CSV table of C-alpha atoms in Angstrom, one decimal:
chain,number,residue,atom,x,y,z
A,1,MET,CA,220.2,91.1,285.9
A,2,ALA,CA,217.8,94.1,285.8
A,3,ALA,CA,218.6,94.6,282.1
A,4,LYS,CA,217.7,91.0,281.4
A,5,GLN,CA,214.4,91.4,283.3
A,6,PHE,CA,213.6,94.6,281.4
A,7,LEU,CA,214.3,93.0,278.0
A,8,HIS,CA,212.1,90.0,279.0
A,9,ARG,CA,209.2,92.4,279.8
A,10,LEU,CA,209.6,94.1,276.5
A,11,SER,CA,209.4,90.9,274.6
A,12,ALA,CA,206.6,89.4,276.6
A,13,PRO,CA,203.0,90.1,275.4
A,14,ALA,CA,201.1,92.5,277.5
A,15,GLU,CA,198.2,90.1,277.9
A,16,PRO,CA,198.4,86.3,277.8
A,17,THR,CA,197.9,84.8,274.4
A,18,ALA,CA,194.7,82.9,273.6
A,19,HIS,CA,194.5,79.6,275.5
A,20,PRO,CA,191.7,77.2,275.0
A,21,THR,CA,191.4,76.7,278.7
A,22,ALA,CA,191.2,80.4,279.7
A,23,ALA,CA,188.0,81.1,281.5
A,24,TRP,CA,188.0,84.9,281.0
A,25,THR,CA,187.9,87.1,277.9
A,26,SER,CA,189.2,90.5,277.2
A,27,ALA,CA,187.8,93.5,275.4
A,28,ALA,CA,190.0,92.5,272.5
A,29,ASP,CA,188.2,89.2,272.3
A,30,TRP,CA,184.8,90.9,272.2
A,31,GLY,CA,186.1,93.5,269.8
A,32,LEU,CA,187.4,90.8,267.5
A,33,LEU,CA,184.1,89.0,267.7
A,34,LEU,CA,182.3,92.2,266.7
A,35,VAL,CA,184.5,92.6,263.7
A,36,ARG,CA,184.2,88.9,262.7
A,37,LEU,CA,180.4,88.9,263.0
A,38,THR,CA,179.8,92.2,261.2
A,39,PHE,CA,182.4,91.6,258.5
A,40,GLY,CA,181.7,87.8,258.1
A,41,LEU,CA,177.9,88.1,258.0
A,42,LEU,CA,178.0,91.0,255.5
A,43,MET,CA,180.3,89.0,253.3
A,44,ALA,CA,178.0,86.0,253.5
A,45,GLY,CA,175.1,88.2,252.6
A,46,HIS,CA,177.0,89.6,249.7
A,47,GLY,CA,177.5,86.1,248.4
A,48,ALA,CA,173.8,85.2,249.0
A,49,GLN,CA,172.9,88.1,246.7
A,50,LYS,CA,174.9,86.5,244.0
A,51,LEU,CA,173.7,82.9,244.6
A,52,PHE,CA,170.1,83.3,245.7
A,53,GLY,CA,169.0,86.9,244.9
A,54,LEU,CA,168.6,87.6,248.6
A,55,PHE,CA,168.9,91.1,250.1
A,56,GLY,CA,168.2,92.8,246.7
A,57,GLY,CA,170.7,90.7,244.8
A,58,GLU,CA,170.2,89.7,241.2
A,59,GLY,CA,170.6,86.0,241.7
A,60,LEU,CA,172.6,83.3,240.0
A,61,ALA,CA,171.4,83.7,236.4
A,62,ALA,CA,172.1,87.5,236.3
A,63,THR,CA,175.3,87.2,238.2
A,64,GLY,CA,176.4,84.5,235.8
A,65,LYS,CA,175.8,86.8,232.8
A,66,GLY,CA,177.9,89.5,234.6
A,67,PHE,CA,180.7,87.0,235.1
A,68,ASP,CA,180.5,86.0,231.4
A,69,ALA,CA,180.8,89.7,230.4
A,70,LEU,CA,184.0,89.9,232.6
A,71,GLY,CA,185.5,87.0,230.6
A,72,TYR,CA,184.7,84.1,233.1
A,73,HIS,CA,183.3,81.3,231.0
A,74,PRO,CA,181.0,79.6,231.8
A,75,GLY,CA,179.8,82.6,233.8
A,76,GLU,CA,177.3,80.8,236.0
A,77,VAL,CA,179.9,78.3,237.2
A,78,PHE,CA,182.3,81.1,238.2
A,79,ALA,CA,179.3,82.9,239.8
A,80,VAL,CA,178.7,79.9,242.0
A,81,ILE,CA,182.4,79.7,242.9
A,82,GLY,CA,182.5,83.4,243.8
A,83,GLY,CA,179.2,83.3,245.6
A,84,LEU,CA,180.1,80.2,247.6
A,85,SER,CA,183.5,81.7,248.5
A,86,GLU,CA,181.8,84.7,249.9
A,87,VAL,CA,179.1,82.8,251.8
A,88,LEU,CA,181.4,80.2,253.2
A,89,GLY,CA,184.3,82.5,253.8
A,90,GLY,CA,182.0,85.0,255.5
A,91,LEU,CA,180.3,82.4,257.7
A,92,GLY,CA,183.7,80.9,258.6
A,93,LEU,CA,185.0,84.3,259.7
A,94,ALA,CA,181.8,85.1,261.6
A,95,LEU,CA,182.0,81.8,263.5
A,96,GLY,CA,185.8,81.8,263.8
A,97,PHE,CA,185.8,78.4,262.1
A,98,LEU,CA,188.7,77.4,259.8
A,99,THR,CA,189.7,81.0,260.0
A,100,PRO,CA,192.8,80.9,257.6
A,101,LEU,CA,190.8,79.0,255.0
A,102,ALA,CA,187.8,81.3,255.3
A,103,ALA,CA,190.1,84.3,254.9
A,104,ALA,CA,191.8,82.7,251.9
A,105,ALA,CA,188.4,82.3,250.2
A,106,LEU,CA,187.6,86.0,250.6
A,107,ILE,CA,191.1,87.1,249.6
A,108,GLY,CA,191.0,85.0,246.4
A,109,VAL,CA,187.6,86.5,245.4
A,110,MET,CA,188.8,90.0,246.1
A,111,ILE,CA,192.0,89.6,244.1
A,112,ASN,CA,189.9,88.5,241.1
A,113,ALA,CA,187.6,91.5,241.6
A,114,MET,CA,190.6,93.8,241.7
A,115,ALA,CA,192.1,92.3,238.6
A,116,THR,CA,188.9,92.1,236.5
A,117,VAL,CA,186.6,94.9,237.7
A,118,GLY,CA,188.3,97.6,239.7
A,119,GLY,CA,191.9,97.5,238.7
A,120,ALA,CA,191.5,99.6,235.5
A,121,HIS,CA,189.7,102.3,237.4
A,122,GLY,CA,192.3,103.2,240.0
A,123,LEU,CA,192.0,103.1,243.8
A,124,TRP,CA,188.8,104.9,244.8
A,125,ALA,CA,185.4,103.2,244.7
A,126,VAL,CA,183.7,106.4,243.6
A,127,ASP,CA,185.6,105.9,240.3
A,128,GLY,CA,184.9,102.1,240.2
A,129,GLY,CA,188.3,101.4,241.7
A,130,VAL,CA,189.7,98.7,244.1
A,131,GLU,CA,189.2,100.5,247.4
A,132,TYR,CA,186.4,98.3,248.6
A,133,ASN,CA,188.1,95.1,247.5
A,134,VAL,CA,191.4,96.0,249.1
A,135,CYS,CA,189.6,96.7,252.4
A,136,ILE,CA,187.9,93.3,252.4
A,137,ALA,CA,191.1,91.5,251.5
A,138,VAL,CA,193.1,93.3,254.2
A,139,VAL,CA,190.5,92.7,256.9
A,140,ALA,CA,190.4,89.0,256.1
A,141,LEU,CA,194.2,88.8,256.1
A,142,ALA,CA,194.3,90.7,259.4
A,143,ILE,CA,191.9,88.3,261.1
A,144,ALA,CA,193.9,85.3,259.9
A,145,ALA,CA,197.1,87.0,261.3
A,146,ILE,CA,195.5,88.0,264.6
A,147,GLY,CA,193.5,84.8,265.0
A,148,PRO,CA,189.8,84.6,265.7
A,149,GLY,CA,190.1,85.2,269.5
A,150,ARG,CA,188.8,83.2,272.4
A,151,LEU,CA,185.1,83.6,271.3
A,152,ALA,CA,185.5,81.4,268.3
A,153,VAL,CA,185.2,77.7,267.3
A,154,ASP,CA,188.8,77.7,266.3
A,155,ARG,CA,190.0,78.4,269.8
A,156,PHE,CA,189.9,74.6,270.3
A,157,LEU,CA,192.0,74.0,267.2
A,158,ARG,CA,195.7,74.3,266.6
A,159,TRP,CA,195.4,77.1,264.0
A,160,GLY,CA,193.0,79.1,266.2
A,161,ARG,CA,195.7,81.5,267.5
A,162,GLY,CA,196.6,83.2,264.2
A,163,GLY,CA,200.2,84.1,263.5
A,164,TRP,CA,202.5,84.4,260.6
A,165,ALA,CA,201.8,80.9,259.3
A,166,SER,CA,198.0,81.4,259.3
A,167,ALA,CA,198.4,84.7,257.5
A,168,ALA,CA,200.8,83.3,255.0
A,169,PHE,CA,198.5,80.3,254.4
A,170,ALA,CA,195.5,82.7,253.8
A,171,LEU,CA,197.3,85.0,251.5
A,172,GLY,CA,199.1,82.2,249.7
A,173,LEU,CA,196.1,80.0,249.1
A,174,GLY,CA,193.9,83.1,248.2
A,175,GLY,CA,196.6,84.2,245.7
A,176,ILE,CA,197.0,80.8,244.2
A,177,GLY,CA,193.2,80.4,243.8
A,178,ALA,CA,192.9,83.8,242.2
A,179,ALA,CA,195.9,83.1,239.9
A,180,ILE,CA,194.3,79.8,238.8
A,181,THR,CA,190.9,81.4,238.2
A,182,LEU,CA,192.4,84.3,236.3
A,183,SER,CA,194.4,82.0,234.1
A,184,LEU,CA,191.3,80.0,233.0
């Protein structure tokens, strides 16, 4: 009997999982909110640079020319897709809203960036490599896997708890979106 109780304690989570009705929050919830807000809003700002020229960005016309030079034709259309993916994906993660879909948007854009911009330059960003893009994709995937926490819009929704299915959805949809874009 004691062995059975010991095994049950080992398999049980240390803290209760996220419940929409829970009235309290943990340091993990606040830490996750900090990560989501910082990461999500910075990604939304990065997309706003592409789309609107905000925060020192070049704007849509110049970004479209850059996409054309990378082989995305018409460049301006792909710049809108990439910029919107970053803005909406970033805002989704910041709010904890449609978290797996928001993560998929960012993962897809980063796979494209790795394949077309950084992949030929190795790992480290100082050499023009994929370091930055890998970090963004991994953080987005981790948030999908962990879930957005109790301090999120998704806490009221079925997918708001994260897990393997949410992570697989984010990675799968992001990968499919990137593969389609790269094949065009």
